Tab-separated table of C-alpha atoms and ligand atoms in Angstrom:
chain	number	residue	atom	x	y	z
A	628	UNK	CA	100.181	116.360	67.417
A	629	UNK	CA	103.734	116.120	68.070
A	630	UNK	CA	105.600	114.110	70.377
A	631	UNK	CA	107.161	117.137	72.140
A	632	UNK	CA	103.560	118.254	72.591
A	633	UNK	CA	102.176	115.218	73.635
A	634	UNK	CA	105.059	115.845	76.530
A	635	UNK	CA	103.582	119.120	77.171
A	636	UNK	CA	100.482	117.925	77.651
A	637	UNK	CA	101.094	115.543	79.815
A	638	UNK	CA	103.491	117.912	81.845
A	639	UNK	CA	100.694	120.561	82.124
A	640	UNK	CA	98.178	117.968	83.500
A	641	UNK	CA	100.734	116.386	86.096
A	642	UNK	CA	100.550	113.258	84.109
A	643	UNK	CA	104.289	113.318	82.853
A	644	UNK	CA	106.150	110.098	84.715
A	645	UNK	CA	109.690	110.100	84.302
A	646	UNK	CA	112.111	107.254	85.360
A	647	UNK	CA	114.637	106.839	88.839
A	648	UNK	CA	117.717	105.628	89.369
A	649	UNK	CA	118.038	103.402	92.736
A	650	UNK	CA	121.696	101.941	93.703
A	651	UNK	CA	122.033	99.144	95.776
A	652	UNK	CA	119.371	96.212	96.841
A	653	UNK	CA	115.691	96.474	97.042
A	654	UNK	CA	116.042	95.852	100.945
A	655	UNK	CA	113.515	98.160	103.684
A	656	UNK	CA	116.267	101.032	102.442
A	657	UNK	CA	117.679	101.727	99.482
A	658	UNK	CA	119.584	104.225	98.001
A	659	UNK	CA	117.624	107.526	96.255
A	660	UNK	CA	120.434	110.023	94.604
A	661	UNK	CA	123.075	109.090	97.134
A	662	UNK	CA	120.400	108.995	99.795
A	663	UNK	CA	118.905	106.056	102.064
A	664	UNK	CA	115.171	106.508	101.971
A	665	UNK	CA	112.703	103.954	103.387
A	666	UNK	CA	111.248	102.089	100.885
A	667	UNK	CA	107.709	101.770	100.358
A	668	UNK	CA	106.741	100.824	96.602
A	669	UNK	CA	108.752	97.416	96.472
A	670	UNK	CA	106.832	94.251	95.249
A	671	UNK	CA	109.961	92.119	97.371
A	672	UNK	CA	107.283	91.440	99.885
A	673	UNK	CA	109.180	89.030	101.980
A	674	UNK	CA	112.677	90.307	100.869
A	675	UNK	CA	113.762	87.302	99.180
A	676	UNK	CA	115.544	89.220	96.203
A	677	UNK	CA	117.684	90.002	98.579
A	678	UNK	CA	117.759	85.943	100.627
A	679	UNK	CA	121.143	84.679	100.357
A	680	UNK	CA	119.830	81.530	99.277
A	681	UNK	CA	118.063	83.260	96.497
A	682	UNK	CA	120.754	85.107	95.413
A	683	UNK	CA	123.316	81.840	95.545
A	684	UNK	CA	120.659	79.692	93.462
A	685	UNK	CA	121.117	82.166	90.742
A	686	UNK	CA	125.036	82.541	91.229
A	687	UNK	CA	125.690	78.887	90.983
A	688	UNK	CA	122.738	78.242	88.034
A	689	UNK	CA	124.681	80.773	85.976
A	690	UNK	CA	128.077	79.629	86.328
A	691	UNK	CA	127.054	76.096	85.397
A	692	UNK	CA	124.413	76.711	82.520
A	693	UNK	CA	125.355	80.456	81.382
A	694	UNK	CA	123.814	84.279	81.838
A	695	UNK	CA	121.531	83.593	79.354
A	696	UNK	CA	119.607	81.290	77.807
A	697	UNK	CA	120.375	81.321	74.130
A	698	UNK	CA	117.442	80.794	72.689
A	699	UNK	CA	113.685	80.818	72.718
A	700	UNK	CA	111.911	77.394	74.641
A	701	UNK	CA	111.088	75.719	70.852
A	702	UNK	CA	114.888	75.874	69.561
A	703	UNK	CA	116.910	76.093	72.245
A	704	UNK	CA	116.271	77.579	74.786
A	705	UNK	CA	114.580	74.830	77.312
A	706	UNK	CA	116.789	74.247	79.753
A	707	UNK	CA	116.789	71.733	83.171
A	708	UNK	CA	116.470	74.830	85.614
A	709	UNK	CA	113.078	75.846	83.451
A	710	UNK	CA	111.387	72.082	83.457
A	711	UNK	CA	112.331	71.770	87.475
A	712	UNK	CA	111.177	75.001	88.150
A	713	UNK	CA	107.812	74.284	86.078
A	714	UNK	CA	107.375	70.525	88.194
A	715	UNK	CA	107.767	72.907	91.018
A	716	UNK	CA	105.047	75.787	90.398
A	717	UNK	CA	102.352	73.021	89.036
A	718	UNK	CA	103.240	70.919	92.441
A	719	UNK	CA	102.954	74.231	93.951
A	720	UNK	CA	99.123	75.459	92.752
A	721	UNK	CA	98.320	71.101	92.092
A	722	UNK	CA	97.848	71.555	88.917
A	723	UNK	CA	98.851	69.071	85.959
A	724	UNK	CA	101.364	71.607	84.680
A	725	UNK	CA	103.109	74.733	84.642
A	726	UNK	CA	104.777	76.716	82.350
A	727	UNK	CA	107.024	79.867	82.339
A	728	UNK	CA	106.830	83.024	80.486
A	729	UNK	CA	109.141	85.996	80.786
A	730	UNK	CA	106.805	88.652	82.613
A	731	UNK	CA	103.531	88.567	84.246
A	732	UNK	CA	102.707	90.857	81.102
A	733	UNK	CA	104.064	88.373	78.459
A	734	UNK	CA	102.098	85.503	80.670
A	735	UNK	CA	98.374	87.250	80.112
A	736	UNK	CA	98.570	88.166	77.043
A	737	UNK	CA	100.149	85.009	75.979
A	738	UNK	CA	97.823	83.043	78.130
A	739	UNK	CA	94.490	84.720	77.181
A	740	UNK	CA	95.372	85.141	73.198
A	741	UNK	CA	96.111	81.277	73.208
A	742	UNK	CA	93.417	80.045	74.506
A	743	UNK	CA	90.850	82.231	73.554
A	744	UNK	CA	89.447	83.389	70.446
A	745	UNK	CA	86.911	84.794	68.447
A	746	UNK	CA	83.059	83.261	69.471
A	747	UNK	CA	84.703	83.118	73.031
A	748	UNK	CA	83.507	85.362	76.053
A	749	UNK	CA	85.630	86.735	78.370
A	750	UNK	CA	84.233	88.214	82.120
A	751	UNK	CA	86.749	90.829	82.796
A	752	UNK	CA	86.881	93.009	86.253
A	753	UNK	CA	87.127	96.279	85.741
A	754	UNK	CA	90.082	96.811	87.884
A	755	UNK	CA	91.792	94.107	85.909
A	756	UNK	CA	95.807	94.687	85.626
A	757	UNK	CA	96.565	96.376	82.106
A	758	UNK	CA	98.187	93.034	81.130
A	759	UNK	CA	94.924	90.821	81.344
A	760	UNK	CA	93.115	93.748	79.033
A	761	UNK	CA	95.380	94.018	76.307
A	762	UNK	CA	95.420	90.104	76.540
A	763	UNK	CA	91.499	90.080	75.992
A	764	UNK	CA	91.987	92.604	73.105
A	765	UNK	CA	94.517	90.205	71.676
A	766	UNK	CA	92.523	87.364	71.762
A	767	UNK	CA	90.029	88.718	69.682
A	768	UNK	CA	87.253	87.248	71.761
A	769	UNK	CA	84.019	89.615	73.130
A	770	UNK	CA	84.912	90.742	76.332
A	771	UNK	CA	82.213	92.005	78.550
A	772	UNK	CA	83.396	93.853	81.725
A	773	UNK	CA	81.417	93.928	84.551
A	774	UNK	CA	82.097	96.464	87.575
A	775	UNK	CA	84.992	95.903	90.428
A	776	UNK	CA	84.139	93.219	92.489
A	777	UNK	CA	80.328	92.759	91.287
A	778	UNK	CA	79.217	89.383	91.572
A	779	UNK	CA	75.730	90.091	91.072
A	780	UNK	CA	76.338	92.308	88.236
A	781	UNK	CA	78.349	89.633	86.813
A	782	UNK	CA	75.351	87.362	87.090
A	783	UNK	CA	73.500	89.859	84.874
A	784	UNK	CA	75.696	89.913	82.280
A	785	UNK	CA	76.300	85.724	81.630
A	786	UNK	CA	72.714	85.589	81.975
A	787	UNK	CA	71.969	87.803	78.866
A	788	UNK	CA	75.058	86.313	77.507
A	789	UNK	CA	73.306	83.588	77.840
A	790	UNK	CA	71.488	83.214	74.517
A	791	UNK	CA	74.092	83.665	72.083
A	792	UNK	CA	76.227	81.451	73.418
A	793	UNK	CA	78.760	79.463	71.012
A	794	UNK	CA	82.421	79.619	72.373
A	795	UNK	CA	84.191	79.027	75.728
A	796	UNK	CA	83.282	81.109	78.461
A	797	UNK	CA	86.045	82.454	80.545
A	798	UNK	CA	86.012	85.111	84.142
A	799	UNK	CA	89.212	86.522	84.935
A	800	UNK	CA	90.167	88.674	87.937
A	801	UNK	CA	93.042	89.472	89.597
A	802	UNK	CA	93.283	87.727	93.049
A	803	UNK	CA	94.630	90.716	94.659
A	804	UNK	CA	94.046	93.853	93.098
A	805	UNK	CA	97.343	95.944	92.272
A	806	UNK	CA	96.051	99.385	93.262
A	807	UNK	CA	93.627	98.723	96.255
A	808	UNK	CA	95.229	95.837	97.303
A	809	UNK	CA	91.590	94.142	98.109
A	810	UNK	CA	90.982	90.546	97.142
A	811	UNK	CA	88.921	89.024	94.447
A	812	UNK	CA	85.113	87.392	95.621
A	813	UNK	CA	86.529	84.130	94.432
A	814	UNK	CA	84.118	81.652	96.141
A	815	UNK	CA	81.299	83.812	94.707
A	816	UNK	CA	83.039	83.177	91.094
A	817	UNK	CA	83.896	79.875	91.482
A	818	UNK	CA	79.710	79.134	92.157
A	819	UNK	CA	79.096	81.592	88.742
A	820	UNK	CA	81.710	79.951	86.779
A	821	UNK	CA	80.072	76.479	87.840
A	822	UNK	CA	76.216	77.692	87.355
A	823	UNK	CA	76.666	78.712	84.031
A	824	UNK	CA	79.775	76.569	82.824
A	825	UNK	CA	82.396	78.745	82.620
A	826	UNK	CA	86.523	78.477	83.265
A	827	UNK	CA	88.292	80.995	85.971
A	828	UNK	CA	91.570	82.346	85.365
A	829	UNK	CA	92.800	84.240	88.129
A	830	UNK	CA	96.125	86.638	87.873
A	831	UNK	CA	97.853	86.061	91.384
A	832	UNK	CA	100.479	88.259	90.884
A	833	UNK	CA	100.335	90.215	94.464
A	834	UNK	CA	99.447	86.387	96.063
A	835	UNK	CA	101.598	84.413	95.154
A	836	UNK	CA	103.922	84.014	98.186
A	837	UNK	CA	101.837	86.241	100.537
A	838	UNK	CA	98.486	84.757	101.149
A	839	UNK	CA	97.076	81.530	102.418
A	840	UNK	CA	99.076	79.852	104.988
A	841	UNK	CA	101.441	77.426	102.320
A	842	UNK	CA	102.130	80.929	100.492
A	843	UNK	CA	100.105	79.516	97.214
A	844	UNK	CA	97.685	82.741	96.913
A	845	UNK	CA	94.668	84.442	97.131
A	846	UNK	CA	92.707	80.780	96.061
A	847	UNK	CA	94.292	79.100	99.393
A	848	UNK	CA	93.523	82.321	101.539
A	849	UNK	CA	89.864	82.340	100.295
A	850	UNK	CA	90.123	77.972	100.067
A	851	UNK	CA	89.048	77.436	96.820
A	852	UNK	CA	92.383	76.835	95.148
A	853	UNK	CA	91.353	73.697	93.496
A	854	UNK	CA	88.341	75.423	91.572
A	855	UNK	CA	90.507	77.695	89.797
A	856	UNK	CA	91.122	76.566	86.315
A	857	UNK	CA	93.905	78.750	84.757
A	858	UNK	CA	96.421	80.109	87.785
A	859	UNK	CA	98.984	82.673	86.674
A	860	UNK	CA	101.212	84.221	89.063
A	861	UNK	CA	104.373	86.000	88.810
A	862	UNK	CA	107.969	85.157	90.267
A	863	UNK	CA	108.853	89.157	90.544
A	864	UNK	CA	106.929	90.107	93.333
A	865	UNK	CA	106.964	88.123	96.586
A	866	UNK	CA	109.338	85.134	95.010
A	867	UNK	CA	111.854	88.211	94.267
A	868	UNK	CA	112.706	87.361	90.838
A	869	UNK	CA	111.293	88.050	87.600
A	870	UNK	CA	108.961	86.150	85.190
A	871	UNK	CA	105.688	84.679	85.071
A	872	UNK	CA	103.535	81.369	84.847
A	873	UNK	CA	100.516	79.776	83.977
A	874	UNK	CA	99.538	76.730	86.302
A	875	UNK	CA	96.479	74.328	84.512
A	876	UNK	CA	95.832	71.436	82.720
A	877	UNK	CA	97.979	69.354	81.127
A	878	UNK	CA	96.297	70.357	77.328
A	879	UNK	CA	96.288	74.235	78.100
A	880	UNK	CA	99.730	73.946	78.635
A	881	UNK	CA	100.868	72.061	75.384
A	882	UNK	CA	98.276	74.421	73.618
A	883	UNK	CA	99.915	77.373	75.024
A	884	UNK	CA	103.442	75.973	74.313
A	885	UNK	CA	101.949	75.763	70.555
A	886	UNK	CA	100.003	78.700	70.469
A	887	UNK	CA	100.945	81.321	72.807
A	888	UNK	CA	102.856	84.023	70.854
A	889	UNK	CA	105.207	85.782	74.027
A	890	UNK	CA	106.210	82.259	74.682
A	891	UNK	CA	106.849	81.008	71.262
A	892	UNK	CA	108.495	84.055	69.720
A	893	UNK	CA	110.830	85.031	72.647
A	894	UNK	CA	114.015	84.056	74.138
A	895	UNK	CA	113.108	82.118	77.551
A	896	UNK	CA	114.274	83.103	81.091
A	897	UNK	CA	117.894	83.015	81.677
A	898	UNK	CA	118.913	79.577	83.668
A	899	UNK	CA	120.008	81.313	86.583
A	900	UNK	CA	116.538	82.916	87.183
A	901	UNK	CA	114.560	79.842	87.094
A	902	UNK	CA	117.190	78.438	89.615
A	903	UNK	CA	116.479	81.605	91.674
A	904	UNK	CA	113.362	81.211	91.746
A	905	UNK	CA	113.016	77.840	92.528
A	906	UNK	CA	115.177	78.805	95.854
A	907	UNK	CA	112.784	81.105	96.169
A	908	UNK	CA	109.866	79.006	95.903
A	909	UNK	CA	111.520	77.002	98.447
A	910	UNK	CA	111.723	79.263	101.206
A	911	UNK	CA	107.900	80.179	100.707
A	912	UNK	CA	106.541	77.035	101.293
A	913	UNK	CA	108.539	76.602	104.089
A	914	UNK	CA	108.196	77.020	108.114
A	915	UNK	CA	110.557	80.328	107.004
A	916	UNK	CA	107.868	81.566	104.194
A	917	UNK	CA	105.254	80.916	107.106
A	918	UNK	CA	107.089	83.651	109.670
A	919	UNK	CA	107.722	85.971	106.882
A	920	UNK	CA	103.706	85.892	106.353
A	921	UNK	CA	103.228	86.650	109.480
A	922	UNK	CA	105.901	89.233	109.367
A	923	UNK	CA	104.604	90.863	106.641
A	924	UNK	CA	100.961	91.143	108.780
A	925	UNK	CA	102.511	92.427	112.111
A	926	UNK	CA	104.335	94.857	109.474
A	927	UNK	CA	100.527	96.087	107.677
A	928	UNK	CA	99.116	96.426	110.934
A	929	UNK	CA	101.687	99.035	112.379
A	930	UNK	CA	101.420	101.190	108.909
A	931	UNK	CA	97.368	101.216	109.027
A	932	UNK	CA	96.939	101.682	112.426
A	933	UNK	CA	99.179	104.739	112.625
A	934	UNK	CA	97.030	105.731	109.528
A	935	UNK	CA	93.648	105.149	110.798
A	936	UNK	CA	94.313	106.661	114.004
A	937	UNK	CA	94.756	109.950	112.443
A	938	UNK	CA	91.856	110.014	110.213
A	939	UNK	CA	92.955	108.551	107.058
A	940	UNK	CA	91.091	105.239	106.761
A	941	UNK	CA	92.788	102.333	104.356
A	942	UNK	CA	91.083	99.404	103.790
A	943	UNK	CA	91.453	96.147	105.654
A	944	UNK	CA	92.924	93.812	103.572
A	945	UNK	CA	95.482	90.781	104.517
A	946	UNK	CA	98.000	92.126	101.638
A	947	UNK	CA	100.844	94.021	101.172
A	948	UNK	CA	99.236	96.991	99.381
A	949	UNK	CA	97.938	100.117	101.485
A	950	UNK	CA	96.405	102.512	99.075
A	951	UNK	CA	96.165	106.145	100.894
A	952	UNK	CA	93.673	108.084	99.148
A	953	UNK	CA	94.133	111.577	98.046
A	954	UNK	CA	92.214	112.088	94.507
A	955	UNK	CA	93.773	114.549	91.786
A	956	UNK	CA	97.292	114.230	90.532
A	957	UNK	CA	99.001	117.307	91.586
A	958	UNK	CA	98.675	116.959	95.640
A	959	UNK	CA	99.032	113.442	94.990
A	960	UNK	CA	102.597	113.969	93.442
A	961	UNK	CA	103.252	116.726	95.654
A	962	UNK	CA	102.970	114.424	98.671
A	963	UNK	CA	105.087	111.723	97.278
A	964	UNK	CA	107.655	114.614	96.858
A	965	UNK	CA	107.597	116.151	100.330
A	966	UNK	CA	107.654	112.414	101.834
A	967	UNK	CA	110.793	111.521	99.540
A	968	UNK	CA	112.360	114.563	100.725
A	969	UNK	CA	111.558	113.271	104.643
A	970	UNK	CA	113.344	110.100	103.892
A	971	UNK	CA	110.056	108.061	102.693
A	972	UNK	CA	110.225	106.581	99.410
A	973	UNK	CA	106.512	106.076	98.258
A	974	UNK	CA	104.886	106.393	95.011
A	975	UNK	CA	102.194	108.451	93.927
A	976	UNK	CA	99.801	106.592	91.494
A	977	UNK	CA	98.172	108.429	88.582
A	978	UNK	CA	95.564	107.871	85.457
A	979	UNK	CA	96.099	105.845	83.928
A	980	UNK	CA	96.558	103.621	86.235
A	981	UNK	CA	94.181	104.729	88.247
A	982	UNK	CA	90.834	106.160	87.233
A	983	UNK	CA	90.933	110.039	87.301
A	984	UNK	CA	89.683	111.369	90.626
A	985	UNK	CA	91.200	108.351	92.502
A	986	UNK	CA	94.722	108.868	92.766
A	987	UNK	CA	96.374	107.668	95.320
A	988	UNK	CA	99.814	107.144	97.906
A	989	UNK	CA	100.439	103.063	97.450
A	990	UNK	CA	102.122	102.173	100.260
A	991	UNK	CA	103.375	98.599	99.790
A	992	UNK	CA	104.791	96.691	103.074
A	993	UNK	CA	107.417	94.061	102.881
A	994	UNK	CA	108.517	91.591	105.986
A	995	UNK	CA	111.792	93.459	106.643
A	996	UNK	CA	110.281	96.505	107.225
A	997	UNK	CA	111.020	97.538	111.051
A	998	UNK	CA	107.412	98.627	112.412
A	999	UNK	CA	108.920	101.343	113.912
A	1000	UNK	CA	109.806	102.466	110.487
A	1001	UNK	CA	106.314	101.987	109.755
A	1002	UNK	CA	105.015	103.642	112.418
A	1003	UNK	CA	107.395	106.737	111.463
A	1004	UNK	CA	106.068	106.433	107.805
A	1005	UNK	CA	102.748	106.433	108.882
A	1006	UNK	CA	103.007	109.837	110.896
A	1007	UNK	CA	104.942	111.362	108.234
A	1008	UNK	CA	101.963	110.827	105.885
A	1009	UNK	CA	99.907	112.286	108.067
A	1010	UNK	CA	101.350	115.337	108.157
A	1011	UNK	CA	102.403	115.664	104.695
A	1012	UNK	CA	98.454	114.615	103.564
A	1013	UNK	CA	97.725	117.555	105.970
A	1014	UNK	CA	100.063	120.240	104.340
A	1015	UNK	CA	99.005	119.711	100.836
A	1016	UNK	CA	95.489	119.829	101.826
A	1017	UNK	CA	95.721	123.348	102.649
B	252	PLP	C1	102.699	93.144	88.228
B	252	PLP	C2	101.487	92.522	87.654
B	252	PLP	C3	101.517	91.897	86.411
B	252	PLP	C4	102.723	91.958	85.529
B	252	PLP	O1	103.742	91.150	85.986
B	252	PLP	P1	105.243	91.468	85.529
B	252	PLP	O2	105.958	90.209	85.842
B	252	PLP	O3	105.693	92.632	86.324
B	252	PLP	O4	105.178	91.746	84.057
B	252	PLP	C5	100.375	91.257	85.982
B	252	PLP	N1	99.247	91.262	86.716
B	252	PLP	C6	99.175	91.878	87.897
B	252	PLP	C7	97.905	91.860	88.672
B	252	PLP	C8	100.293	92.544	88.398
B	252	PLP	O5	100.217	93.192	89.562
């Protein structure tokens, strides 16, 4: 098949994403074809990529160590900002170590290829971000998925596991799912992974920053931080920045330094990034990060209850994410059109992403929202849900 047909395809099944251009900050507006629109599908939870002490960490890093890093961490491209910022995170999850990689992508599939290999099991939820799967299929070890959420399912499947057993075992789950927004059963994984002797890795990529009351995640929200053996988490999001890290033990970090091919075989974070998010990392575990968390609450509540007031339930869930379900792609992406052209900037979510059938509006709230501006969002979507039902 062609590649123009492979477009056609995807056109004629609504499928066919194409990309946007935004000018100016991600702040509660932004800037849509010369336009301000609300916006509602930023991962700047507590709007630190826009915090002036964000923002000056990376000036000043830059002008003192350069805009990029020059190298890859082995040769060299290790610089100060990345070892501080690294004390920082492990300090952060109390952990041994830490150790940056370039994307929350880069970070699983570095993270679960080094580690893990063939005669090793991996327990994969099956709402698992796209990054932890192609990191299982990397690693080359079995992975056995067992349905979103399951723990008793899960149960079944280490048990008949059970027999063969040779290599490491490993579960991995996302703390906070990045389409529902609904947390991980984490103390009901943490008493699997100790019954039947296995390690937890948990991708904290929506918790970082947002959850528990020190910011550190979905393992401090659900208190069981300290049973979680391999803590990634991601400094784009909530911190406002970009990259990734893996917080652990002192030997899966030199392993991964040694082993871990999107960290060996890539140039590292520029300086001025680490800096950044160091500043950022700062503010979140801070009295500050504390009132932006409860910003960021107050700011969920007056989206959802507008919502569930007029029918259209969304989960409870202390997170940032408010999926609004609507179910095949074409009024999905119809809605998300009609609400861009009232002023609301949220994205429709499609297969793949999504299994088909369960497409979706993801709403996600940050802390400078203005809940009237919620509140207005939420009626909009009420009455845009309504016109493309008919
Ligand atoms: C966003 C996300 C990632 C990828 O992180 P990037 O830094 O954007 O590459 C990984 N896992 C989950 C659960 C995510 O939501």
């Amino acid at each position: 098949m062609s590649w123009k047909s492979q477009l056609d395809d995807l056109e004629a099944t609504g499928l066919r994403r194409t990309l946007r251009s935004l000018s100016g900050a991600q702040g509660p507006y932004v800037k849509l074809d010369g336009r301000p629109v609300l916006l509602l599908c930023s991962n700047n939870y507590l709007g630190l990529a826009t915090h002036p002490l964000v923002i000056e960490a990376l000036c000043r890093a830059t002008v003192r160590y350069g805009a990029g890093s020059g190298g890859s961490r082995l040769i060299s491209g290790s610089m100060d900002s990345h070892h501080q910022l690294e004390e920082r995170l492990a300090a952060f999850k109390g952990t041994q170590r830490a150790l940056l990689f370039n994307s929350g992508y880069a970070a699983n599939c570095g993270i679960l290829q080094g580690l893990f290999g063939e005669g090793d099991v991996i327990f994969s939820d099956a709402l698992n971000h796209a990054s932890i799967i192609d990191g299982c299929r990397l690693s080359r070890a079995a992975t056995r998925i067992y349905p979103h959420g399951d723990v008793q399912a899960l149960e079944v499947l280490l048990k008949a596991e059970a027999p063969r057993r040779r290599g490491r075992w490993l579960i991995v789950t996302d703390g906070v799912f990045s389409m529902d927004g609904d947390l991980a059963p984490l103390p009901q994984l943490v008493e699997l992974k100790e019954r039947f002797d296995c390690l937890l890795m948990v991708d904290d990529a929506h918790g970082t920053g947002v959850l528990g009351r020190g910011g550190r995640g979905s393992g401090e929200h659900l208190d069981c931080l300290e049973h979680i053996d391999l803590h990634m988490g991601t400094l784009g999001k909530a911190l406002g920045v970009t990259g990734a890290y893996l917080a652990g033990s002192t030997d899966t970090v030199e392993l991964l330094i040694n082993r871990a091919r999107s960290f060996v075989f890539s140039t590292s974070l520029p300086p001025g990034v680490a800096a950044a998010a160091e500043a950022a990392l700062e503010i979140v575990t801070a009295g500050e990060g504390e009132a932006l968390r409860r910003r960021l609450q107050y700011n969920r509540q007056s989206l959802t209850a507008v919502l569930n007031a007029g029918g259209v339930a969304v989960p409870a869930a202390p997170t940032p994410i408010v999926p609004i379900a609507v179910g095949a792609p074409q009024p999905t992406m119809e809605a998300s059109r009609r609400l861009l052209e009232q002023g609301y900037f949220i994205q429709g979510i499609r297969p793949p992403t999504v299994p088909a059938g369960s497409c979706r509006l993801r709403a996600t709230i940050m802390a400078n929202h203005e809940p009237q501006d919620l509140e207005a969002a939420g009626r909009a979507v009420l009455k845009t849900l309504a016109g493309v039902a008919e």
